[in-house]
MMTF fields as JSON, N, C-alpha, C and O atoms, coordinates in Angstrom:
{
  "mmtfVersion": "1.0.0",
  "mmtfProducer": "UNKNOWN",
  "numBonds": 534,
  "numAtoms": 536,
  "numGroups": 134,
  "numChains": 1,
  "numModels": 1,
  "chainsPerModel": [1],
  "groupsPerChain": [134],
  "chainIdList": ["A"],
  "bondAtomList": [4, 2, 8, 6, 12, 10, 16, 14, 20, 18, 24, 22, 28, 26, 32, 30, 36, 34, 40, 38, 44, 42, 48, 46, 52, 50, 56, 54, 60, 58, 64, 62, 68, 66, 72, 70, 76, 74, 80, 78, 84, 82, 88, 86, 92, 90, 96, 94, 100, 98, 104, 102, 108, 106, 112, 110, 116, 114, 120, 118, 124, 122, 128, 126, 132, 130, 136, 134, 140, 138, 144, 142, 148, 146, 152, 150, 156, 154, 160, 158, 164, 162, 168, 166, 172, 170, 176, 174, 180, 178, 184, 182, 188, 186, 192, 190, 196, 194, 200, 198, 204, 202, 208, 206, 212, 210, 216, 214, 220, 218, 224, 222, 228, 226, 232, 230, 236, 234, 240, 238, 244, 242, 248, 246, 252, 250, 256, 254, 260, 258, 264, 262, 268, 266, 272, 270, 276, 274, 280, 278, 284, 282, 288, 286, 292, 290, 296, 294, 300, 298, 304, 302, 308, 306, 312, 310, 316, 314, 320, 318, 328, 326, 332, 330, 336, 334, 340, 338, 344, 342, 348, 346, 352, 350, 356, 354, 360, 358, 364, 362, 368, 366, 372, 370, 376, 374, 380, 378, 384, 382, 388, 386, 392, 390, 396, 394, 400, 398, 404, 402, 408, 406, 412, 410, 416, 414, 420, 418, 424, 422, 428, 426, 432, 430, 436, 434, 440, 438, 444, 442, 448, 446, 452, 450, 456, 454, 460, 458, 464, 462, 468, 466, 472, 470, 476, 474, 480, 478, 484, 482, 488, 486, 492, 490, 496, 494, 500, 498, 504, 502, 508, 506, 512, 510, 516, 514, 520, 518, 524, 522, 528, 526, 532, 530],
  "bondOrderList": [1, 1, 1, 1, 1, 1, 1, 1, 1, 1, 1, 1, 1, 1, 1, 1, 1, 1, 1, 1, 1, 1, 1, 1, 1, 1, 1, 1, 1, 1, 1, 1, 1, 1, 1, 1, 1, 1, 1, 1, 1, 1, 1, 1, 1, 1, 1, 1, 1, 1, 1, 1, 1, 1, 1, 1, 1, 1, 1, 1, 1, 1, 1, 1, 1, 1, 1, 1, 1, 1, 1, 1, 1, 1, 1, 1, 1, 1, 1, 1, 1, 1, 1, 1, 1, 1, 1, 1, 1, 1, 1, 1, 1, 1, 1, 1, 1, 1, 1, 1, 1, 1, 1, 1, 1, 1, 1, 1, 1, 1, 1, 1, 1, 1, 1, 1, 1, 1, 1, 1, 1, 1, 1, 1, 1, 1, 1, 1, 1, 1, 1, 1],
  "groupList": [{"groupName": "MET", "atomNameList": ["N", "CA", "C", "O"], "elementList": ["N", "C", "C", "O"], "formalChargeList": [0, 0, 0, 0], "bondAtomList": [1, 0, 2, 1, 3, 2], "bondOrderList": [1, 1, 2], "singleLetterCode": "M", "chemCompType": "L-PEPTIDE LINKING"}, {"groupName": "LYS", "atomNameList": ["N", "CA", "C", "O"], "elementList": ["N", "C", "C", "O"], "formalChargeList": [0, 0, 0, 0], "bondAtomList": [1, 0, 2, 1, 3, 2], "bondOrderList": [1, 1, 2], "singleLetterCode": "K", "chemCompType": "L-PEPTIDE LINKING"}, {"groupName": "SER", "atomNameList": ["N", "CA", "C", "O"], "elementList": ["N", "C", "C", "O"], "formalChargeList": [0, 0, 0, 0], "bondAtomList": [1, 0, 2, 1, 3, 2], "bondOrderList": [1, 1, 2], "singleLetterCode": "S", "chemCompType": "L-PEPTIDE LINKING"}, {"groupName": "ARG", "atomNameList": ["N", "CA", "C", "O"], "elementList": ["N", "C", "C", "O"], "formalChargeList": [0, 0, 0, 0], "bondAtomList": [1, 0, 2, 1, 3, 2], "bondOrderList": [1, 1, 2], "singleLetterCode": "R", "chemCompType": "L-PEPTIDE LINKING"}, {"groupName": "TYR", "atomNameList": ["N", "CA", "C", "O"], "elementList": ["N", "C", "C", "O"], "formalChargeList": [0, 0, 0, 0], "bondAtomList": [1, 0, 2, 1, 3, 2], "bondOrderList": [1, 1, 2], "singleLetterCode": "Y", "chemCompType": "L-PEPTIDE LINKING"}, {"groupName": "ILE", "atomNameList": ["N", "CA", "C", "O"], "elementList": ["N", "C", "C", "O"], "formalChargeList": [0, 0, 0, 0], "bondAtomList": [1, 0, 2, 1, 3, 2], "bondOrderList": [1, 1, 2], "singleLetterCode": "I", "chemCompType": "L-PEPTIDE LINKING"}, {"groupName": "PHE", "atomNameList": ["N", "CA", "C", "O"], "elementList": ["N", "C", "C", "O"], "formalChargeList": [0, 0, 0, 0], "bondAtomList": [1, 0, 2, 1, 3, 2], "bondOrderList": [1, 1, 2], "singleLetterCode": "F", "chemCompType": "L-PEPTIDE LINKING"}, {"groupName": "ALA", "atomNameList": ["N", "CA", "C", "O"], "elementList": ["N", "C", "C", "O"], "formalChargeList": [0, 0, 0, 0], "bondAtomList": [1, 0, 2, 1, 3, 2], "bondOrderList": [1, 1, 2], "singleLetterCode": "A", "chemCompType": "L-PEPTIDE LINKING"}, {"groupName": "ASP", "atomNameList": ["N", "CA", "C", "O"], "elementList": ["N", "C", "C", "O"], "formalChargeList": [0, 0, 0, 0], "bondAtomList": [1, 0, 2, 1, 3, 2], "bondOrderList": [1, 1, 2], "singleLetterCode": "D", "chemCompType": "L-PEPTIDE LINKING"}, {"groupName": "LEU", "atomNameList": ["N", "CA", "C", "O"], "elementList": ["N", "C", "C", "O"], "formalChargeList": [0, 0, 0, 0], "bondAtomList": [1, 0, 2, 1, 3, 2], "bondOrderList": [1, 1, 2], "singleLetterCode": "L", "chemCompType": "L-PEPTIDE LINKING"}, {"groupName": "GLU", "atomNameList": ["N", "CA", "C", "O"], "elementList": ["N", "C", "C", "O"], "formalChargeList": [0, 0, 0, 0], "bondAtomList": [1, 0, 2, 1, 3, 2], "bondOrderList": [1, 1, 2], "singleLetterCode": "E", "chemCompType": "L-PEPTIDE LINKING"}, {"groupName": "THR", "atomNameList": ["N", "CA", "C", "O"], "elementList": ["N", "C", "C", "O"], "formalChargeList": [0, 0, 0, 0], "bondAtomList": [1, 0, 2, 1, 3, 2], "bondOrderList": [1, 1, 2], "singleLetterCode": "T", "chemCompType": "L-PEPTIDE LINKING"}, {"groupName": "GLY", "atomNameList": ["N", "CA", "C", "O"], "elementList": ["N", "C", "C", "O"], "formalChargeList": [0, 0, 0, 0], "bondAtomList": [1, 0, 2, 1, 3, 2], "bondOrderList": [1, 1, 2], "singleLetterCode": "G", "chemCompType": "PEPTIDE LINKING"}, {"groupName": "HIS", "atomNameList": ["N", "CA", "C", "O"], "elementList": ["N", "C", "C", "O"], "formalChargeList": [0, 0, 0, 0], "bondAtomList": [1, 0, 2, 1, 3, 2], "bondOrderList": [1, 1, 2], "singleLetterCode": "H", "chemCompType": "L-PEPTIDE LINKING"}, {"groupName": "ASN", "atomNameList": ["N", "CA", "C", "O"], "elementList": ["N", "C", "C", "O"], "formalChargeList": [0, 0, 0, 0], "bondAtomList": [1, 0, 2, 1, 3, 2], "bondOrderList": [1, 1, 2], "singleLetterCode": "N", "chemCompType": "L-PEPTIDE LINKING"}, {"groupName": "VAL", "atomNameList": ["N", "CA", "C", "O"], "elementList": ["N", "C", "C", "O"], "formalChargeList": [0, 0, 0, 0], "bondAtomList": [1, 0, 2, 1, 3, 2], "bondOrderList": [1, 1, 2], "singleLetterCode": "V", "chemCompType": "L-PEPTIDE LINKING"}, {"groupName": "CYS", "atomNameList": ["N", "CA", "C", "O"], "elementList": ["N", "C", "C", "O"], "formalChargeList": [0, 0, 0, 0], "bondAtomList": [1, 0, 2, 1, 3, 2], "bondOrderList": [1, 1, 2], "singleLetterCode": "C", "chemCompType": "L-PEPTIDE LINKING"}, {"groupName": "GLN", "atomNameList": ["N", "CA", "C", "O"], "elementList": ["N", "C", "C", "O"], "formalChargeList": [0, 0, 0, 0], "bondAtomList": [1, 0, 2, 1, 3, 2], "bondOrderList": [1, 1, 2], "singleLetterCode": "Q", "chemCompType": "L-PEPTIDE LINKING"}, {"groupName": "PRO", "atomNameList": ["N", "CA", "C", "O"], "elementList": ["N", "C", "C", "O"], "formalChargeList": [0, 0, 0, 0], "bondAtomList": [1, 0, 2, 1, 3, 2], "bondOrderList": [1, 1, 2], "singleLetterCode": "P", "chemCompType": "L-PEPTIDE LINKING"}],
  "groupTypeList": [0, 1, 2, 3, 4, 5, 5, 6, 7, 8, 8, 8, 7, 8, 8, 9, 10, 9, 5, 11, 12, 6, 6, 1, 13, 4, 14, 14, 2, 11, 10, 15, 3, 10, 16, 3, 8, 12, 1, 10, 15, 0, 17, 9, 9, 8, 12, 9, 14, 13, 8, 10, 18, 11, 18, 9, 9, 15, 15, 5, 8, 5, 14, 0, 18, 3, 0, 14, 12, 1, 10, 11, 9, 0, 7, 0, 3, 13, 14, 18, 3, 4, 1, 14, 5, 18, 15, 15, 5, 4, 11, 11, 11, 5, 14, 10, 2, 8, 10, 14, 4, 4, 2, 17, 9, 12, 7, 2, 16, 6, 2, 1, 18, 7, 2, 0, 10, 12, 15, 3, 17, 11, 7, 3, 5, 9, 7, 8, 6, 16, 7, 2, 17, 5],
  "groupIdList": [1, 2, 3, 4, 5, 6, 7, 8, 9, 10, 11, 12, 13, 14, 15, 16, 17, 18, 19, 20, 21, 22, 23, 24, 25, 26, 27, 28, 29, 30, 31, 32, 33, 34, 35, 36, 37, 38, 39, 40, 41, 42, 43, 44, 45, 46, 47, 48, 49, 50, 51, 52, 53, 54, 55, 56, 57, 58, 59, 60, 61, 62, 63, 64, 65, 66, 67, 68, 69, 70, 71, 72, 73, 74, 75, 76, 77, 78, 79, 80, 81, 82, 83, 84, 85, 86, 87, 88, 89, 90, 91, 92, 93, 94, 95, 96, 97, 98, 99, 100, 101, 102, 103, 104, 105, 106, 107, 108, 109, 110, 111, 112, 113, 114, 115, 116, 117, 118, 119, 120, 121, 122, 123, 124, 125, 126, 127, 128, 129, 130, 131, 132, 133, 134],
  "secStructList": [7, 7, 1, 1, 7, 7, 7, 7, 5, 7, 1, 7, 4, 4, 4, 4, 6, 1, 2, 2, 2, 2, 2, 6, 6, 6, 7, 6, 6, 1, 7, 7, 7, 7, 5, 1, 1, 2, 2, 2, 2, 2, 2, 2, 2, 2, 6, 1, 7, 1, 1, 1, 7, 7, 7, 1, 7, 7, 5, 5, 7, 1, 7, 7, 1, 1, 1, 7, 2, 2, 2, 2, 2, 2, 2, 2, 2, 2, 1, 7, 7, 7, 6, 6, 1, 7, 7, 5, 7, 7, 7, 1, 7, 7, 7, 6, 6, 2, 2, 2, 2, 2, 2, 2, 1, 1, 7, 7, 7, 7, 7, 7, 7, 1, 1, 1, 4, 4, 4, 6, 6, 2, 2, 2, 2, 2, 2, 2, 2, 2, 2, 2, 2, 7],
  "xCoordList": [85.832, 87.196, 87.006, 86.211, 88.543, 88.691, 88.329, 88.268, 87.802, 87.814, 87.901, 87.275, 89.4, 90.156, 91.671, 91.861, 92.214, 93.053, 94.29, 94.933, 94.18, 95.796, 95.474, 94.377, 95.284, 95.854, 97.218, 98.017, 97.428, 99.11, 99.423, 99.794, 99.256, 99.769, 100.801, 101.589, 101.135, 102.462, 102.475, 102.411, 102.551, 102.999, 104.009, 104.092, 104.907, 105.741, 106.119, 107.345, 105.157, 105.145, 105.54, 104.995, 107.386, 108.239, 107.748, 107.099, 108.117, 108.802, 106.141, 105.71, 105.751, 104.384, 104.091, 103.043, 104.85, 105.235, 105.931, 105.442, 107.479, 108.006, 107.452, 107.09, 107.308, 106.888, 105.175, 105.142, 104.304, 102.837, 103.452, 103.06, 104.648, 104.44, 105.125, 104.794, 106.252, 106.59, 105.138, 104.596, 104.966, 103.205, 102.522, 101.551, 102.774, 101.815, 102.875, 103.151, 103.377, 104.32, 104.324, 104.019, 104.614, 104.089, 102.833, 102.5, 102.29, 100.8, 99.502, 98.402, 99.451, 98.376, 96.954, 96.355, 96.494, 95.328, 94.873, 93.656, 95.609, 95.187, 95.098, 96.107, 93.876, 93.659, 94.055, 93.254, 95.548, 96.281, 95.542, 95.224, 95.087, 94.77, 95.837, 96.55, 95.858, 96.688, 96.114, 95.041, 97.202, 96.419, 98.587, 99.772, 97.493, 98.622, 97.887, 97.516, 97.725, 97.327, 97.073, 96.855, 97.045, 95.506, 94.361, 93.715, 93.712, 92.736, 92.406, 91.914, 92.605, 92.219, 91.915, 90.88, 92.931, 92.93, 91.405, 90.476, 91.68, 90.032, 89.36, 88.297, 89.438, 87.633, 87.766, 86.693, 88.333, 88.277, 87.746, 87.011, 87.968, 87.73, 85.861, 84.743, 86.141, 84.436, 83.382, 82.394, 83.673, 82.878, 82.197, 81.286, 82.773, 83.113, 81.353, 80.756, 80.942, 79.1, 80.045, 81.146, 79.074, 78.52, 78.959, 79.521, 78.441, 79.297, 80.204, 80.881, 80.894, 82.156, 83.545, 84.255, 83.718, 85.443, 85.988, 85.884, 86.837, 88.263, 89.568, 89.933, 89.925, 91.418, 92.207, 92.513, 92.96, 93.853, 94.847, 94.905, 95.327, 96.359, 96.804, 97.235, 96.671, 96.905, 98.731, 99.143, 99.327, 100.676, 100.413, 99.631, 101.395, 101.045, 102.403, 103.196, 103.136, 104.114, 103.747, 102.869, 104.657, 104.541, 104.305, 103.611, 105.346, 105.477, 103.821, 103.786, 103.606, 102.368, 101.71, 101.58, 101.515, 100.563, 99.025, 98.537, 98.594, 96.848, 96.793, 96.582, 96.992, 96.713, 98.268, 98.674, 98.544, 100.363, 99.877, 98.677, 101.171, 100.975, 100.439, 99.518, 100.678, 99.956, 99.331, 98.642, 98.548, 96.357, 96.175, 95.839, 96.596, 95.685, 95.617, 94.519, 96.589, 96.434, 96.313, 97.458, 95.218, 95.199, 93.529, 92.719, 93.58, 91.833, 91.772, 90.972, 91.855, 91.551, 91.148, 89.932, 92.596, 92.207, 91.067, 90.276, 90.973, 89.213, 88.282, 87.844, 87.585, 86.792, 87.171, 88.326, 85.712, 85.684, 85.88, 86.535, 85.077, 85.635, 86.124, 86.634, 88.474, 88.599, 90.55, 91.594, 90.287, 90.928, 91.564, 92.372, 91.036, 91.341, 92.236, 92.688, 92.245, 92.681, 94.756, 95.422, 95.531, 97.194, 97.041, 95.857, 97.904, 98.774, 100.946, 101.699, 101.106, 102.363, 102.745, 102.478, 103.735, 103.976, 104.578, 104.326, 105.549, 106.42, 107.568, 107.651, 108.223, 108.634, 110.071, 110.127, 111.0, 112.095, 113.633, 114.711, 112.38, 112.812, 111.639, 110.593, 112.447, 111.307, 113.099, 114.084, 112.958, 112.774, 112.339, 111.277, 113.677, 112.293, 111.412, 110.611, 111.64, 110.267, 109.382, 108.272, 109.398, 108.093, 107.328, 106.143, 108.551, 108.448, 107.276, 106.18, 108.342, 107.571, 105.704, 104.638, 105.953, 104.374, 103.553, 102.357, 104.53, 102.648, 102.372, 101.361, 104.294, 103.989, 103.15, 102.889, 102.485, 101.695, 100.26, 99.299, 100.371, 98.705, 98.637, 98.055, 99.06, 98.919, 100.024, 99.975, 100.978, 101.149, 102.587, 101.401, 103.455, 104.965, 105.433, 104.98, 106.079, 107.622, 108.529, 109.044, 108.492, 108.965, 109.97, 109.508, 111.204, 111.784, 111.513, 110.918, 112.164, 112.052, 113.883, 114.859, 113.625, 114.773, 115.731, 115.326, 116.861, 117.716, 117.977, 118.264, 117.711, 117.975, 116.333, 115.174, 116.77, 115.416, 115.764, 115.472, 116.411, 116.523, 115.674, 114.904, 116.07, 115.426, 114.048, 113.41, 113.508, 112.317, 110.976, 109.9, 112.279, 111.306, 111.556, 112.054, 111.941, 111.974, 110.543, 109.933, 110.755, 109.544, 108.5, 107.878, 108.129, 106.886, 106.61, 105.381, 107.574, 107.259, 107.004, 106.152, 107.545, 106.648, 105.357, 104.695, 105.083, 104.229, 103.145, 102.423, 103.716, 102.625, 102.431, 101.377, 103.345, 103.357, 102.167, 101.672, 102.11, 101.213, 99.667, 98.751, 99.684, 97.951, 97.856, 97.059, 98.56, 98.05, 98.201, 98.097, 98.505, 98.358, 97.251, 96.496, 96.405, 95.645, 93.792, 92.753, 94.167, 93.309, 92.726, 91.75],
  "yCoordList": [76.118, 77.606, 77.118, 76.504, 77.892, 78.086, 78.891, 79.832, 79.483, 80.75, 82.049, 83.022, 81.169, 82.088, 83.027, 82.436, 84.135, 83.715, 85.544, 85.729, 85.972, 86.473, 87.828, 87.414, 89.192, 89.7, 89.571, 88.84, 90.126, 90.255, 90.716, 90.0, 92.429, 93.295, 93.586, 94.335, 93.141, 93.706, 93.866, 92.796, 95.097, 94.429, 94.079, 94.168, 93.549, 92.728, 92.042, 92.05, 90.7, 89.206, 88.477, 87.711, 89.127, 88.007, 88.144, 87.335, 89.243, 89.207, 88.712, 88.956, 88.454, 88.274, 87.204, 86.848, 85.877, 85.063, 83.913, 82.819, 84.595, 83.832, 84.303, 83.233, 84.87, 85.266, 83.973, 82.983, 84.447, 83.289, 81.946, 80.897, 82.125, 79.82, 79.881, 79.059, 81.118, 80.235, 80.123, 79.144, 81.586, 81.522, 80.407, 80.139, 79.531, 78.446, 77.637, 77.821, 77.107, 76.221, 76.158, 75.053, 77.15, 76.89, 76.917, 76.717, 77.114, 77.619, 76.696, 77.116, 75.991, 75.405, 75.452, 74.394, 76.634, 75.767, 77.55, 77.698, 78.648, 79.534, 79.989, 80.04, 80.313, 80.744, 81.642, 82.542, 82.321, 83.457, 84.01, 83.369, 85.644, 86.329, 87.345, 87.964, 87.427, 88.525, 89.261, 89.206, 90.511, 91.899, 92.462, 92.294, 93.211, 93.925, 95.401, 96.062, 95.772, 97.487, 97.462, 96.369, 98.92, 98.947, 99.015, 98.058, 99.473, 99.06, 97.833, 97.591, 96.994, 95.329, 94.723, 94.114, 94.969, 94.635, 96.064, 95.711, 97.695, 97.631, 97.288, 97.293, 96.89, 96.249, 94.924, 94.692, 94.296, 93.018, 93.149, 92.248, 93.769, 94.222, 94.874, 94.4, 95.47, 95.925, 95.619, 96.326, 94.506, 93.233, 92.388, 91.93, 91.776, 91.458, 91.915, 92.984, 90.305, 90.121, 90.224, 89.774, 91.028, 91.726, 90.716, 90.995, 89.382, 87.798, 87.605, 86.903, 88.302, 87.316, 87.834, 88.718, 87.35, 87.335, 88.486, 89.045, 89.331, 89.576, 89.155, 88.292, 89.428, 88.952, 88.823, 89.912, 87.416, 87.192, 88.862, 89.541, 89.354, 90.169, 89.993, 88.981, 91.712, 92.392, 93.191, 94.293, 92.347, 92.594, 93.827, 93.859, 94.97, 96.109, 95.968, 96.018, 95.794, 97.059, 98.216, 98.435, 99.204, 100.288, 101.224, 102.239, 100.524, 101.201, 100.514, 99.419, 100.684, 100.348, 101.332, 102.545, 100.57, 101.901, 102.32, 101.587, 103.411, 103.501, 103.987, 105.132, 103.045, 103.379, 102.25, 101.1, 103.593, 102.85, 102.317, 102.193, 101.926, 100.968, 102.303, 101.952, 103.029, 104.351, 104.353, 103.926, 105.1, 104.979, 104.174, 104.535, 102.732, 101.272, 101.563, 101.84, 101.588, 101.09, 102.425, 102.762, 104.352, 105.33, 104.657, 104.71, 104.26, 104.228, 102.695, 103.181, 101.906, 100.603, 101.455, 101.592, 102.774, 102.692, 103.483, 103.412, 104.298, 105.498, 104.463, 105.039, 103.545, 102.116, 101.755, 101.743, 101.306, 101.221, 99.185, 98.628, 98.387, 97.383, 96.501, 95.593, 98.175, 97.437, 97.804, 97.18, 98.912, 99.446, 99.046, 99.657, 97.482, 96.328, 94.934, 93.96, 95.382, 94.498, 94.109, 94.807, 93.097, 93.37, 94.176, 94.429, 94.821, 95.138, 95.022, 95.106, 94.824, 94.753, 95.257, 95.028, 96.254, 97.384, 96.166, 95.173, 96.104, 94.8, 94.982, 94.344, 96.459, 97.064, 97.334, 98.537, 96.954, 97.454, 99.174, 99.267, 100.271, 100.893, 101.61, 102.061, 101.506, 101.782, 102.895, 102.633, 104.095, 104.448, 104.865, 104.588, 105.691, 105.201, 106.677, 107.165, 107.246, 108.296, 107.793, 108.074, 106.767, 106.103, 104.789, 104.46, 104.135, 103.391, 104.408, 104.645, 104.567, 105.531, 105.732, 105.239, 106.59, 106.903, 105.727, 105.575, 104.763, 103.053, 103.19, 103.481, 102.697, 102.423, 102.89, 102.086, 104.714, 104.994, 104.628, 104.495, 104.432, 103.732, 102.625, 102.157, 101.874, 100.102, 98.973, 97.799, 99.398, 99.276, 97.798, 97.792, 96.951, 96.616, 96.792, 97.207, 96.727, 97.354, 95.718, 94.881, 95.681, 94.441, 94.448, 93.935, 94.968, 94.971, 94.07, 93.161, 94.133, 93.077, 92.709, 93.454, 90.864, 90.702, 89.891, 88.883, 90.521, 90.691, 88.837, 88.304, 88.26, 86.737, 85.786, 86.103, 85.03, 82.766, 83.187, 84.36, 82.545, 82.591, 83.395, 83.168, 84.602, 86.104, 85.971, 86.222, 85.47, 85.792, 83.915, 83.667, 82.912, 82.05, 82.466, 82.899, 83.132, 83.518, 84.353, 84.195, 85.323, 86.049, 85.366, 84.694, 85.365, 84.026, 83.677, 83.704, 82.695, 81.857, 83.29, 82.991, 84.439, 84.523, 85.07, 85.524, 85.036, 86.086, 84.666, 84.776, 83.337, 82.324, 82.227, 82.704, 81.538, 81.585, 82.691, 82.538, 83.591, 84.843, 84.659, 84.949, 84.146, 83.728, 82.591, 82.395, 81.991, 80.693, 79.922, 78.834, 81.458, 81.495, 82.06, 81.241, 83.103, 83.464, 82.745, 83.17, 81.478, 80.943, 80.235, 79.486],
  "zCoordList": [93.948, 94.316, 95.601, 96.313, 95.572, 97.13, 97.762, 96.971, 99.337, 99.272, 100.339, 100.757, 100.476, 101.094, 99.34, 98.277, 99.63, 98.104, 98.767, 99.8, 98.177, 97.915, 97.273, 97.647, 96.608, 95.65, 95.26, 95.846, 94.483, 93.764, 92.604, 91.673, 92.537, 91.831, 91.185, 91.763, 89.881, 89.231, 87.713, 87.109, 86.879, 85.785, 84.746, 83.521, 85.953, 85.421, 84.956, 84.843, 84.21, 83.731, 84.706, 85.5, 84.361, 85.631, 86.891, 87.555, 87.161, 88.429, 89.058, 90.186, 88.561, 89.415, 89.063, 89.601, 87.851, 87.777, 88.816, 89.099, 89.401, 89.74, 91.209, 91.7, 91.743, 93.076, 93.462, 94.193, 92.809, 92.852, 92.641, 93.153, 91.678, 91.545, 93.139, 93.993, 93.436, 94.465, 95.91, 96.424, 96.122, 97.287, 96.882, 97.589, 95.779, 95.583, 95.817, 97.002, 95.509, 95.98, 97.74, 98.187, 98.682, 100.004, 100.483, 101.651, 99.763, 100.421, 99.627, 99.989, 99.019, 97.84, 98.835, 99.03, 99.399, 100.127, 99.624, 99.505, 99.381, 99.708, 98.217, 97.513, 97.769, 95.628, 95.175, 95.427, 94.128, 93.918, 92.946, 91.944, 93.209, 91.89, 91.471, 92.26, 90.381, 89.676, 89.177, 88.577, 89.512, 88.509, 88.139, 88.427, 87.261, 86.085, 86.602, 85.633, 87.367, 87.423, 88.722, 89.246, 89.674, 90.508, 89.61, 90.036, 88.706, 88.415, 88.741, 89.844, 87.928, 88.259, 89.709, 89.981, 90.573, 91.937, 92.717, 93.443, 92.187, 92.233, 91.892, 92.511, 91.001, 90.078, 90.783, 91.339, 90.917, 91.423, 93.22, 93.623, 93.769, 94.732, 94.824, 95.028, 94.689, 94.481, 93.462, 93.264, 92.831, 92.5, 92.794, 92.103, 94.682, 95.676, 96.103, 96.225, 96.246, 96.976, 98.298, 98.616, 98.893, 100.405, 101.706, 102.765, 101.148, 101.699, 101.468, 102.219, 99.896, 99.892, 100.578, 100.1, 101.398, 101.277, 101.22, 100.128, 102.474, 100.993, 101.07, 101.868, 100.686, 100.648, 101.603, 102.088, 102.383, 103.262, 102.783, 103.808, 101.98, 101.61, 100.643, 100.09, 100.176, 98.604, 98.155, 98.518, 97.454, 97.188, 96.186, 95.235, 96.722, 95.46, 94.854, 95.795, 93.574, 93.198, 93.675, 94.509, 92.955, 93.217, 92.057, 92.128, 90.298, 89.649, 88.795, 88.234, 88.814, 87.805, 86.338, 86.173, 85.774, 84.412, 85.393, 86.253, 85.05, 85.082, 86.384, 86.784, 86.937, 88.702, 89.539, 89.701, 89.791, 90.538, 92.019, 92.262, 93.255, 93.887, 94.998, 95.736, 95.088, 95.994, 95.958, 96.884, 94.241, 94.158, 95.55, 96.678, 94.901, 95.136, 96.254, 96.735, 96.897, 99.341, 99.177, 99.478, 98.67, 98.777, 99.102, 100.027, 98.242, 97.591, 98.416, 99.215, 98.691, 100.088, 100.828, 100.959, 101.948, 102.946, 103.063, 104.003, 102.032, 101.851, 101.863, 102.858, 101.738, 101.222, 102.423, 102.849, 103.257, 104.929, 105.017, 105.898, 103.798, 103.564, 103.034, 103.69, 102.833, 102.509, 103.243, 103.056, 103.961, 105.229, 106.188, 106.886, 106.275, 107.125, 106.594, 107.195, 105.103, 104.579, 104.667, 103.903, 105.534, 104.808, 103.99, 103.764, 103.307, 102.175, 102.424, 103.394, 101.088, 101.742, 99.699, 98.519, 100.911, 98.918, 98.606, 99.29, 97.401, 97.4, 95.326, 94.276, 96.038, 94.404, 94.226, 93.973, 94.225, 93.998, 94.634, 95.221, 93.799, 94.789, 95.27, 94.802, 96.795, 98.814, 98.821, 98.131, 99.844, 100.349, 102.102, 102.661, 102.767, 104.932, 104.48, 105.278, 103.25, 103.75, 103.139, 103.59, 101.768, 101.808, 102.133, 102.08, 102.513, 103.946, 105.32, 105.828, 105.249, 107.022, 106.025, 106.393, 104.792, 104.603, 104.335, 104.584, 103.688, 103.517, 105.373, 106.013, 105.96, 106.839, 107.983, 108.878, 108.061, 108.679, 108.33, 109.089, 106.357, 106.327, 106.302, 105.323, 107.106, 107.461, 106.753, 107.12, 105.759, 105.086, 105.091, 104.762, 105.106, 104.582, 104.047, 102.98, 104.138, 102.86, 102.23, 102.97, 101.056, 101.096, 99.722, 98.702, 99.692, 98.383, 97.989, 98.568, 96.105, 94.557, 95.38, 95.469, 95.969, 95.869, 94.454, 93.876, 94.166, 93.281, 92.834, 91.762, 94.242, 93.361, 93.131, 92.864, 93.3, 93.337, 94.323, 94.552, 95.169, 97.143, 97.902, 98.835, 97.144, 97.642, 97.783, 98.805, 96.468, 96.26, 96.105, 95.562, 97.195, 97.446, 98.174, 97.135, 99.465, 100.21, 101.475, 102.532, 100.189, 100.635, 100.168, 100.991, 98.99, 99.388, 99.896, 99.97, 101.166, 102.157, 103.5, 104.338, 103.656, 104.045, 103.896, 104.829, 102.982, 102.085, 103.325, 104.316, 102.344, 102.62, 103.545, 103.967, 104.449, 106.205, 107.294, 108.411, 106.431, 106.607, 106.471, 107.24, 105.374, 104.958, 105.739, 106.656, 105.398, 106.192, 108.26, 108.827, 108.644, 109.825, 109.601, 110.126, 109.086, 109.094, 109.186, 109.691, 108.393, 107.661, 109.289, 109.322]
}
């Protein structure tokens, strides 16, 4: 098992498959752990032993069932172990107010691209970021 990993959380299976597929193409040395909602993200993080590394990056969709992206980000930022993990909000709907809010919590925002090339470019940016962290 690879020791460094990224978490992608999105309840849309097609979006998750596209972004993780391109990410793996650009960075095959980083494991991808997929979650369908924020509860799965927090269960994964809370299940880590204290000697296990935290993820290089967590990518979160905002509109998810059970625990949405905003709630997930807040839970991460309130836990001392997770508060410094880089987070990217990856969603179809984002406005300036939301972007400012997420920025104050130390998260970056990416709009989900409408084209396949846009998804590919976004995945490459995320993959390059993770590669630079190792």
